[in-house]
mmCIF file of C-alpha atoms and ligand atoms in Angstrom:
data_model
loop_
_atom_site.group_PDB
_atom_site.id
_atom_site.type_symbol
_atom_site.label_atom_id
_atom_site.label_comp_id
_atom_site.label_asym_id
_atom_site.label_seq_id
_atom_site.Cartn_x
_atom_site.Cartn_y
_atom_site.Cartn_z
ATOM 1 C CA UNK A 186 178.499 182.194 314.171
ATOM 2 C CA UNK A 187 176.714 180.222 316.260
ATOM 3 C CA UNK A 188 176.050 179.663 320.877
ATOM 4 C CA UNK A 189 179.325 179.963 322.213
ATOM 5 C CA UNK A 190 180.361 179.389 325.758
ATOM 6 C CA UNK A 191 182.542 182.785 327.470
ATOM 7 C CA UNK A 192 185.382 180.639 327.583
ATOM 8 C CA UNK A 193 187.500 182.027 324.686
ATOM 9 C CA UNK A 194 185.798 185.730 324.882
ATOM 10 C CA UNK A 195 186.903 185.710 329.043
ATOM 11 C CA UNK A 196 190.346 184.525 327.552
ATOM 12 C CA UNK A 197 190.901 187.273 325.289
ATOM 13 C CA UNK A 198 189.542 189.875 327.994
ATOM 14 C CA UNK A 199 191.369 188.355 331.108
ATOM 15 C CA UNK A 200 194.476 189.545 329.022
ATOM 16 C CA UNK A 201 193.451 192.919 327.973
ATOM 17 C CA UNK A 202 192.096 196.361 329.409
ATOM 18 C CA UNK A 203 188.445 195.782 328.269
ATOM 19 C CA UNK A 204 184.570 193.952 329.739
ATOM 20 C CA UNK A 205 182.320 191.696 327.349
ATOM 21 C CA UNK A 206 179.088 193.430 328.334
ATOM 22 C CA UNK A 207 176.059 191.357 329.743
ATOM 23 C CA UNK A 208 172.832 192.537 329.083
ATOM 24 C CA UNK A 209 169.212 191.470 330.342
ATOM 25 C CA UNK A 210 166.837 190.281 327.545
ATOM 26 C CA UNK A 211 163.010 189.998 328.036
ATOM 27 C CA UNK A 212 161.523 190.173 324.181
ATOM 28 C CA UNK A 213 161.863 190.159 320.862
ATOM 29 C CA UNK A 214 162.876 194.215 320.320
ATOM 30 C CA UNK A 215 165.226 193.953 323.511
ATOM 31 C CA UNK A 216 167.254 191.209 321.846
ATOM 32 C CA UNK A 217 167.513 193.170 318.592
ATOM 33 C CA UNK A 218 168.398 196.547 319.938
ATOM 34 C CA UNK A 219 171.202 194.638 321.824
ATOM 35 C CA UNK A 220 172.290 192.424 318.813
ATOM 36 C CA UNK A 221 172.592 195.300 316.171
ATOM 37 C CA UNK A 222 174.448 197.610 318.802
ATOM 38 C CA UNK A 223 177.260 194.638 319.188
ATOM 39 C CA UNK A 224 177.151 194.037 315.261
ATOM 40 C CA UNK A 225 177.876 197.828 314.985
ATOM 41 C CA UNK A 226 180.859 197.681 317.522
ATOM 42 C CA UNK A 227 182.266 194.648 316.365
ATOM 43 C CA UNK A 228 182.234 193.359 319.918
ATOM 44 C CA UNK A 229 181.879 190.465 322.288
ATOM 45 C CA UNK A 230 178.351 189.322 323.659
ATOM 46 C CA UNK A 231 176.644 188.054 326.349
ATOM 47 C CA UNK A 232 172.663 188.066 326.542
ATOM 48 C CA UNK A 233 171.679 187.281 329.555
ATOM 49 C CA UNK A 234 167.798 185.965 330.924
ATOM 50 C CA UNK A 235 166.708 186.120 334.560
ATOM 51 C CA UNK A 236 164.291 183.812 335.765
ATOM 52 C CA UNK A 237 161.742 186.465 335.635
ATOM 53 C CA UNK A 238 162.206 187.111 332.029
ATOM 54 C CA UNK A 239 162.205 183.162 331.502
ATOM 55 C CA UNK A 240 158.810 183.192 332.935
ATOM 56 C CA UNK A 241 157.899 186.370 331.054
ATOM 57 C CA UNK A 242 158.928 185.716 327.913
ATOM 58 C CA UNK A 243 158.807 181.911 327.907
ATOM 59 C CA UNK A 244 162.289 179.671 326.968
ATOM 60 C CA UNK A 245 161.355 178.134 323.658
ATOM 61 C CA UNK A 246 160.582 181.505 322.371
ATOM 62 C CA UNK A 247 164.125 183.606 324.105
ATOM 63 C CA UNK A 248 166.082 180.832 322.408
ATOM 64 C CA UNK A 249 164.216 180.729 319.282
ATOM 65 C CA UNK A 250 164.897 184.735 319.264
ATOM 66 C CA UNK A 251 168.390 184.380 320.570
ATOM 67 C CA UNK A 252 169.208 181.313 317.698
ATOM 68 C CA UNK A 253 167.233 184.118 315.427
ATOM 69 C CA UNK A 254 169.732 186.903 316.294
ATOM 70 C CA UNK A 255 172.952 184.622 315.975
ATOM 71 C CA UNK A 256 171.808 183.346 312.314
ATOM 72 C CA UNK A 257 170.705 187.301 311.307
ATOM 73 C CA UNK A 258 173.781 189.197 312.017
ATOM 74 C CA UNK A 259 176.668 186.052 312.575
ATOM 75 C CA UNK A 260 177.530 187.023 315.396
ATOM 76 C CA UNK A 261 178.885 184.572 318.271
ATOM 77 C CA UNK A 262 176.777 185.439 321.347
ATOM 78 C CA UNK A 263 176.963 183.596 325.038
ATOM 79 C CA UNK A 264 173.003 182.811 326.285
ATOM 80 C CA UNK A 265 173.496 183.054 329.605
ATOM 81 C CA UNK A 266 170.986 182.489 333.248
ATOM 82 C CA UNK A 267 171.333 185.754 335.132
ATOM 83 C CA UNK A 268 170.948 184.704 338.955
ATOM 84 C CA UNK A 269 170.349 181.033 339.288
ATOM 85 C CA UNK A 270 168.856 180.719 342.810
ATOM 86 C CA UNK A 271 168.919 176.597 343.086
ATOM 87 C CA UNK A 272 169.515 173.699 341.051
ATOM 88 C CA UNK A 273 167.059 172.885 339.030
ATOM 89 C CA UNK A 274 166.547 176.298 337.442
ATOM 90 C CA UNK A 275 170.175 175.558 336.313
ATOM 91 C CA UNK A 276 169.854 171.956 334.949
ATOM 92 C CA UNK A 277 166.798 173.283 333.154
ATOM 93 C CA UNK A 278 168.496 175.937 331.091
ATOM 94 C CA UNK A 279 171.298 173.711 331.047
ATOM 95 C CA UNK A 280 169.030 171.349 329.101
ATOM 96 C CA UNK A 281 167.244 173.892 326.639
ATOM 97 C CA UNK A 282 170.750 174.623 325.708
ATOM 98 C CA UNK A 283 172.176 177.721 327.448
ATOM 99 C CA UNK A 284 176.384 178.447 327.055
ATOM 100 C CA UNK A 285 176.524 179.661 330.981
ATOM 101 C CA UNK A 286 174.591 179.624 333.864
ATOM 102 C CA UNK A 287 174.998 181.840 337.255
ATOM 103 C CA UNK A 288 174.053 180.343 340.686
ATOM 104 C CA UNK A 289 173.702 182.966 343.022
ATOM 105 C CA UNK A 290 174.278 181.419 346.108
ATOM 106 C CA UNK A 291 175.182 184.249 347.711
ATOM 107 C CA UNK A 292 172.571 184.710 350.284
ATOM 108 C CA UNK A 293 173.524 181.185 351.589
ATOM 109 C CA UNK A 294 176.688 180.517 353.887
ATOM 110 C CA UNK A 295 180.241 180.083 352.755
ATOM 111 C CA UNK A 296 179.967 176.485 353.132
ATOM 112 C CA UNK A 297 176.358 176.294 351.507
ATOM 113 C CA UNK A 298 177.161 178.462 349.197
ATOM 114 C CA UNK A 299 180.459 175.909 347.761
ATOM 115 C CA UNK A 300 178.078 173.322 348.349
ATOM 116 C CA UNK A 301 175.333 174.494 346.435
ATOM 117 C CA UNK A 302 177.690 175.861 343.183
ATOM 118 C CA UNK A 303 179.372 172.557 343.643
ATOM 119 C CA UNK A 304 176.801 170.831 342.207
ATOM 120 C CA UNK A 305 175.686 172.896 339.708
ATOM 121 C CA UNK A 306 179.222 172.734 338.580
ATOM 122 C CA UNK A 307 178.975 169.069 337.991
ATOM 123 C CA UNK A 308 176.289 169.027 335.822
ATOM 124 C CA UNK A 309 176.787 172.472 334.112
ATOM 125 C CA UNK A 310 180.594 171.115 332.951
ATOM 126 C CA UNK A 311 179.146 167.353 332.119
ATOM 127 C CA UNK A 312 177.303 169.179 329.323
ATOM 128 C CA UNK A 313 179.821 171.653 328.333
ATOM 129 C CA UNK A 314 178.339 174.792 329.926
ATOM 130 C CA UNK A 315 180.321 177.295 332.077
ATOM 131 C CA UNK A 316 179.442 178.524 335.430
ATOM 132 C CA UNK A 317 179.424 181.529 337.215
ATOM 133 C CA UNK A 318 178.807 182.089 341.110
ATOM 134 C CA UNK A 319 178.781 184.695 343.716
ATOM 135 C CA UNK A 320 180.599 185.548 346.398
ATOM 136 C CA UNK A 321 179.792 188.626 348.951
ATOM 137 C CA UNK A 322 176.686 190.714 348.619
ATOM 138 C CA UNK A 323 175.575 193.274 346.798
ATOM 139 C CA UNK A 324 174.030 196.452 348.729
ATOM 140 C CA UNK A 325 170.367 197.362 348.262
ATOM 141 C CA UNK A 326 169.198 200.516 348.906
ATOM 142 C CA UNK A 327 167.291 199.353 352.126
ATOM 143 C CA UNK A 328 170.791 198.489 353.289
ATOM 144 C CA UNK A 329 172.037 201.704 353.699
ATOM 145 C CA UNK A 330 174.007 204.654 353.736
ATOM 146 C CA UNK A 331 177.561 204.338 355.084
ATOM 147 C CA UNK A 332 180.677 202.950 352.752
ATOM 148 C CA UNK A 333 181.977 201.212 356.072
ATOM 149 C CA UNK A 334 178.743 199.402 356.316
ATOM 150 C CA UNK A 335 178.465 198.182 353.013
ATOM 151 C CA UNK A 336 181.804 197.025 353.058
ATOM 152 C CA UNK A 337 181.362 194.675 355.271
ATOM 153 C CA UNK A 338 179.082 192.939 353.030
ATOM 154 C CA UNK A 339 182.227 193.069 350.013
ATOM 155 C CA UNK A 340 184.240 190.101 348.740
ATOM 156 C CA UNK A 341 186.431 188.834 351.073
ATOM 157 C CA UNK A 342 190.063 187.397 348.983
ATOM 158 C CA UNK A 343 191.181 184.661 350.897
ATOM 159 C CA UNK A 344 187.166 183.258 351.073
ATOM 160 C CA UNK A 345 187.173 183.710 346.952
ATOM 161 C CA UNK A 346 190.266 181.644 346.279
ATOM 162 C CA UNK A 347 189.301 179.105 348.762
ATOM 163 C CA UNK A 348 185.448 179.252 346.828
ATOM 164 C CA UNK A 349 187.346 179.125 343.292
ATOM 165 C CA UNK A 350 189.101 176.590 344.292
ATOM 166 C CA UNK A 351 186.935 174.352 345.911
ATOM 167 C CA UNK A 352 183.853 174.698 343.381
ATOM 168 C CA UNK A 353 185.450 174.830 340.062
ATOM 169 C CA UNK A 354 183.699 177.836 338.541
ATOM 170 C CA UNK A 355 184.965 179.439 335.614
ATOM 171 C CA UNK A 356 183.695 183.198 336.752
ATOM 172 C CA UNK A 357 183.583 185.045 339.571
ATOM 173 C CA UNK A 358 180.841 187.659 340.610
ATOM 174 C CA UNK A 359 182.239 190.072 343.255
ATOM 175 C CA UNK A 360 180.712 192.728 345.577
ATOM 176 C CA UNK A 361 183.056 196.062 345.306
ATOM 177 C CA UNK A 362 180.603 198.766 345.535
ATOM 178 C CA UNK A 363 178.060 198.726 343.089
ATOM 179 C CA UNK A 364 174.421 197.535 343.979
ATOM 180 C CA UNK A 365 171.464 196.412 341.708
ATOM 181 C CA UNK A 366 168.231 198.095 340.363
ATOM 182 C CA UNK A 367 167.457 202.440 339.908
ATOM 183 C CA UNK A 368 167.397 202.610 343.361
ATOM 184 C CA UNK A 369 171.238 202.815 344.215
ATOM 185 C CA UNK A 370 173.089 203.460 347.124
ATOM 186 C CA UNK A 371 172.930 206.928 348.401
ATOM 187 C CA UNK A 372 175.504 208.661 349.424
ATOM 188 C CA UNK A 373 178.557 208.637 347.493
ATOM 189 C CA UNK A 374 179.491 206.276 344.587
ATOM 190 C CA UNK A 375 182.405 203.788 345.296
ATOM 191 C CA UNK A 376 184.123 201.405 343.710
ATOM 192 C CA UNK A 377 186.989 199.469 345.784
ATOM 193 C CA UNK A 378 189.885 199.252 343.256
ATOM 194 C CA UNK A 379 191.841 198.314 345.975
ATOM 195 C CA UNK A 380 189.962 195.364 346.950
ATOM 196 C CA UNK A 381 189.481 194.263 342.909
ATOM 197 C CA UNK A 382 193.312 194.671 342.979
ATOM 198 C CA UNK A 383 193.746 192.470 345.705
ATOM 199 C CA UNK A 384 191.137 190.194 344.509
ATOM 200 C CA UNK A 385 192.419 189.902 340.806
ATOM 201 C CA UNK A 386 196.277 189.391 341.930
ATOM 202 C CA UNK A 387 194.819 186.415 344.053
ATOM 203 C CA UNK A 388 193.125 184.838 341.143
ATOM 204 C CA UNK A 389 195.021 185.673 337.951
ATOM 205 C CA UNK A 390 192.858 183.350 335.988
ATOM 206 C CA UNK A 391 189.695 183.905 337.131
ATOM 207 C CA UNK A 392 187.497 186.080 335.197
ATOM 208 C CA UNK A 393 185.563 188.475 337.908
ATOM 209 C CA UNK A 394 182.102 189.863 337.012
ATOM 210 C CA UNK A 395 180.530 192.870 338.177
ATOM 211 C CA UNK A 396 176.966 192.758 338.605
ATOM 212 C CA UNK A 397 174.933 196.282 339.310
ATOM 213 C CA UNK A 398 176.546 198.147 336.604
ATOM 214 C CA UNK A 399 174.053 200.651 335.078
ATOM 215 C CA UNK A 400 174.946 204.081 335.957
ATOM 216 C CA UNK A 401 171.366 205.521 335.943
ATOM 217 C CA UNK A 402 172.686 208.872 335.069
ATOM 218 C CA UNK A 403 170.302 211.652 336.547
ATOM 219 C CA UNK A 404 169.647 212.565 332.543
ATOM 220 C CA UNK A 405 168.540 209.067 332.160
ATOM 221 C CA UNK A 406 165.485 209.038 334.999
ATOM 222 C CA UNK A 407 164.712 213.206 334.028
ATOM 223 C CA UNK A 408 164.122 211.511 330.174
ATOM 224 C CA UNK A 409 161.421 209.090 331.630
ATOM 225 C CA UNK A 410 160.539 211.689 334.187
ATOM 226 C CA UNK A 411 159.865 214.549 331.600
ATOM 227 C CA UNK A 412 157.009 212.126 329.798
ATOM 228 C CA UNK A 413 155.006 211.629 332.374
ATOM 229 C CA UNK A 414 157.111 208.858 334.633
ATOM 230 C CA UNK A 415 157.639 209.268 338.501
ATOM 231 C CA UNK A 416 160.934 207.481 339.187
ATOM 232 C CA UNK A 417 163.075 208.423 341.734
ATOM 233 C CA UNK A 418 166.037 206.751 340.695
ATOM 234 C CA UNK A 419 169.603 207.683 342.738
ATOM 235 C CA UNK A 420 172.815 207.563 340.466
ATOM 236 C CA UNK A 421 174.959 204.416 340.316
ATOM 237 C CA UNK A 422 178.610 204.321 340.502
ATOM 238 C CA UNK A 423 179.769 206.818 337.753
ATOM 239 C CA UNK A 424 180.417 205.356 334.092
ATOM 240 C CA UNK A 425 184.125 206.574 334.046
ATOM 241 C CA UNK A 426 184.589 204.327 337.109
ATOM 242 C CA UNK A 427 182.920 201.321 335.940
ATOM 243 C CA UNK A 428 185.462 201.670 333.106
ATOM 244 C CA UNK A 429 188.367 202.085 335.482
ATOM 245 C CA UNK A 430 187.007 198.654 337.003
ATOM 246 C CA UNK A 431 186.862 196.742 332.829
ATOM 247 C CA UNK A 432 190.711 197.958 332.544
ATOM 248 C CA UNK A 433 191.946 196.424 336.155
ATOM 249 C CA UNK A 434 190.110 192.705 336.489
ATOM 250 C CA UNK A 435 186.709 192.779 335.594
ATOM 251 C CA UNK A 436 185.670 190.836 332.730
ATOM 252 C CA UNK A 437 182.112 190.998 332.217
ATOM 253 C CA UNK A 438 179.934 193.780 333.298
ATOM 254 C CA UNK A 439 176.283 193.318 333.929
ATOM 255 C CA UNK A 440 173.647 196.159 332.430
ATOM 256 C CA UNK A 441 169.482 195.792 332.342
ATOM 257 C CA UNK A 442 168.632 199.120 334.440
ATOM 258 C CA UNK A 443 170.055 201.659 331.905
ATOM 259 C CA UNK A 444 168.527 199.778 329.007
ATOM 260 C CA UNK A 445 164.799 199.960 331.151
ATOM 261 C CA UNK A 446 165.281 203.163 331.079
ATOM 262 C CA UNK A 447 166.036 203.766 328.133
ATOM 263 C CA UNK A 448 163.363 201.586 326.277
ATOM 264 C CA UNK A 449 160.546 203.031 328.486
ATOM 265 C CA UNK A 450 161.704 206.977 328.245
ATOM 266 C CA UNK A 451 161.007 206.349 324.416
ATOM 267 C CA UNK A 452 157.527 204.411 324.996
ATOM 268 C CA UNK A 453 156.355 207.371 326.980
ATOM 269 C CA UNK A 454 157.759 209.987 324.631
ATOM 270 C CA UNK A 455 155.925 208.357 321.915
ATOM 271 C CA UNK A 456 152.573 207.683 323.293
ATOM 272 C CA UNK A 457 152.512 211.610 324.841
ATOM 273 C CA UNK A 458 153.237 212.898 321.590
ATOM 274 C CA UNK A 459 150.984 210.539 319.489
ATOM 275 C CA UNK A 460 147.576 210.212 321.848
ATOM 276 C CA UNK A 461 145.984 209.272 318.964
ATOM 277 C CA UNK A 462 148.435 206.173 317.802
ATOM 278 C CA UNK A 463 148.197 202.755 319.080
ATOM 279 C CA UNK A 464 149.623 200.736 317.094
ATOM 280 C CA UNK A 465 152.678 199.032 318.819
ATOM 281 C CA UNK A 466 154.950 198.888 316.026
ATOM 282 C CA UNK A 467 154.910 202.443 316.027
ATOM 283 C CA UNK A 468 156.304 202.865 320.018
ATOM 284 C CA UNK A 469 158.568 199.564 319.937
ATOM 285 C CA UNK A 470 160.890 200.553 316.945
ATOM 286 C CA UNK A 471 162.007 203.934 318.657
ATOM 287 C CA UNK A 472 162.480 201.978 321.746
ATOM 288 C CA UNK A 473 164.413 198.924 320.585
ATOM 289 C CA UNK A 474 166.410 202.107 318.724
ATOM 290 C CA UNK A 475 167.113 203.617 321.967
ATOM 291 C CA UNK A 476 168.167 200.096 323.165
ATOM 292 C CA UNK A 477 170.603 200.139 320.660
ATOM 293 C CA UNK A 478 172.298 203.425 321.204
ATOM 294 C CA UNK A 479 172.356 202.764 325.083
ATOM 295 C CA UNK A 480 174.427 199.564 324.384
ATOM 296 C CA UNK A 481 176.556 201.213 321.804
ATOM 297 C CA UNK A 482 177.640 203.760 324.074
ATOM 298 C CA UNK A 483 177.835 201.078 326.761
ATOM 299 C CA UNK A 484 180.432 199.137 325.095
ATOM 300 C CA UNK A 485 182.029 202.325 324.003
ATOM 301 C CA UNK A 486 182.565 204.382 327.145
ATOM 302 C CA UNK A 487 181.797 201.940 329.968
ATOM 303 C CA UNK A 488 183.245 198.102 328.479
ATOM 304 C CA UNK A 489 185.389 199.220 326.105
ATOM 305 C CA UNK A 490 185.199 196.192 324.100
ATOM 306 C CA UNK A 491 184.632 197.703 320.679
ATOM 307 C CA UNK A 492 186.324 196.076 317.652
ATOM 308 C CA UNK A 493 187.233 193.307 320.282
ATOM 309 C CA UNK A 494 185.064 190.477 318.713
HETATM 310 O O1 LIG B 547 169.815 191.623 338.478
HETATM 311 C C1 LIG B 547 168.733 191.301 337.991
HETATM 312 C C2 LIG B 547 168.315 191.730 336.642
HETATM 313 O O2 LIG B 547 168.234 193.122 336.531
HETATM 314 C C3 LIG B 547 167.060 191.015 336.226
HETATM 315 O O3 LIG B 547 165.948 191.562 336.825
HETATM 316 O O4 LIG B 547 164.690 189.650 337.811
HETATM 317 O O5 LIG B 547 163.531 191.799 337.182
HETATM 318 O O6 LIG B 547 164.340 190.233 335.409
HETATM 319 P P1 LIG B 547 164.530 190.746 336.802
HETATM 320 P P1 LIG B 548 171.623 196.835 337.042
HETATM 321 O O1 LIG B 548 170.349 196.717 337.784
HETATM 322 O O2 LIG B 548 172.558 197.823 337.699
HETATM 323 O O3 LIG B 548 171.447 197.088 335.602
HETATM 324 O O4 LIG B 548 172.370 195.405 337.172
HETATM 325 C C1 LIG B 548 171.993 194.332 336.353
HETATM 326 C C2 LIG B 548 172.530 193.033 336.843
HETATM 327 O O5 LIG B 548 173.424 192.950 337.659
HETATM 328 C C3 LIG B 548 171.948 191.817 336.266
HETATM 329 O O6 LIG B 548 172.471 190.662 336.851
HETATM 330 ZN ZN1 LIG B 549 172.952 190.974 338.950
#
C-alpha cells in the first residue's frame, strides 16, 4: 500500500483486454466514493487532480486526503496532474510528491509541443515520476458537427511515434473520437478503432490514454434534470464502445463528467425532498454513495479492470 507510479499497473494492462480508470478528485467525499468503489472491485487506480481542483481544494490537503485513502483501505493508488498546461505546474506537483504528471501540450505545435514535454520529461524522470502527454485534439462542442471535420483534428501515427520517441513519455493521450465535458459532440458517437489499431501496432509499448470518456447517458442528465437542474447535456460515445476501445490499446480511461453528475443528481434529490435539512452531512453521504456506484459500474462495464489489482 502506499503512492505508486502507473508503471507496473500500465504493464499489466498493456498485456491484457482491460483500462485502469482515471478519475477527477476535488474533496474529501469525491476521493472516498472513488477509493471504496476500487476497494470493492479489487482494481487498479488512478486519482487524478486538475489544476482547477488544485486551486479548489488546495495541495497539502488532496494529498493529505489521497495519503488518507491509501493508509484506510491499502490500496496502491497513482496521484496523478490531469492537464499540465506548462512547466512549472508540473515541477510543482512533481515536488509535493505526485506518481505522474500530464502536460498537455497539445494546443502548441508538433515541434513545441516535443519541446515543451521534453522538458518536463527531464525533471519528471530525475525524481522518479512518469509522464504523460498529448498528441492531436480533442473536439469541443463549439467545434462541430461533421466526423470528417473532427477527424482532422485526430492523432496522426507516424507524428506519435516520432513524439514518443523523441520526448520519452511513458503514456500517450490520443484524440479518436471522444471529446471532453456534458456538452459532447452532436451528431453521432464515434470511436476510430481503426485509427487506435493503427496507432497501438505502431507503438506496442506505449500505453495510450483516452481522455473524454464519460458517457453522459441521457438517464444520467434526466436524474439531475428531474430535481430541479437545467442541463442540456448531449450523449458521449456509448459505454459499450469505450469498452471496445479498453480491450484493443487503451490503457487508462479518463472519467470526472459522469461522476458530476452523479454527485450533484443526489445533492438536488436530497435538498428537494428535505427543504427543511441543512445540514451537509446529510446531502454529502448519498452523494459520495452515488460516487461510488458510478465508479463501480465504471470499472465494471466500461474499464473492465475488476479483480485486476
Ligand atoms: O478534463 C478536465 C477535467 O474534467 C477537469 O476539469 O478543470 O474543471 O477541474 P476541471
Ligand atoms: P469527461 O469530461 O468526459 O469526464 O473527461 C474527463 C477527462 O478527460 C479528464 O482529463
Ligand atoms: Zn482530459
Amino acid at each position: 500500500m502506499a503512492l505508486v507510479t502507473s508503471k507496473e499497473m500500465f504493464a499489466k494492462a498493456l498485456k491484457s483486454d482491460y483500462a485502469v480508470g482515471a478519475f477527477n478528485v476535488n474533496n474529501m467525499e469525491i476521493i472516498q466514493g472513488i477509493v471504496d468503489a476500487a476497494n470493492i472491485e479489487n482494481a487498479p487506480l488512478i486519482l487524478q487532480v486538475s489544476a482547477g481542483a488544485r486551486k479548489y481544494a488546495r495541495p497539502a490537503y488532496l494529498l493529505k486526503l489521497v495519503e488518507a485513502a491509501i493508509e484506510d483501505t491499502g490500496l496502491d493508488i497513482v496521484l496523478h496532474l490531469d492537464h499540465g498546461e506548462d512547466f512549472e505546474i508540473c515541477k510543482k506537483c512533481v515536488d509535493d510528491g505526485f506518481t505522474s504528471v500530464m502536460i498537455d501540450g497539445s494546443k502548441y505545435s508538433f515541434e513545441e509541443n516535443i519541446a515543451l514535454t521534453k522538458q518536463v520529461v527531464e525533471y519528471a524522470h530525475d525524481h522518479g515520476v512518469v509522464v504523460e502527454a498529448e498528441l492531436g485534439k480533442l473536439a469541443g462542442i463549439e467545434d462541430n458537427i461533421k466526423v470528417d471535420a473532427r477527424s482532422a483534428t485526430f492523432t496522426d501515427p507516424d507524428e506519435a511515434v516520432e513524439f514518443v520517441e523523441r520526448t520519452g513519455i511513458d503514456s500517450l493521450a490520443i484524440s479518436i473520437g471522444t471529446s471532453h465535458g456534458a456538452y459532447k459532440f452532436k451528431g453521432e458517437p464515434y470511436l476510430d478503432y481503426e485509427l487506435l489499431e493503427i496507432i497501438s501496432n505502431k507503438l506496442p509499448n506505449t500505453p495510450l490514454v483516452l481522455h473524454g470518456a464519460s458517457t453522459v447517458l441521457p438517464e444520467f442528465v434526466a436524474r439531475c434534470n428531474e430535481y430541479g437542474g437545467n442541463i442540456p447535456g448531449a450523449q458521449g460515445v456509448p459505454e459499450d464502445m469505450l469498452r471496445k476501445a479498453a480491450q484493443y490499446g487503451i490503457c487508462k480511461i479518463n472519467i470526472d463528467t459522469d461522476l458530476r453528475l452523479a454527485m450533484t443528481a443526489e445533492v438536488r434529490k436530497y435538498l428537494i425532498e428535505n427543504p427543511a435539512d441543512f445540514d451537509p452531512r446529510k446531502y454529502l453521504a448519498p452523494a459520495r454513495t452515488a460516487i461510488q456506484s458510478m465508479v463501480q459500474h465504471k470499472m465494471k462495464n466500461v474499464l473492465n479492470c475488476t479483480g485486476k489489482r
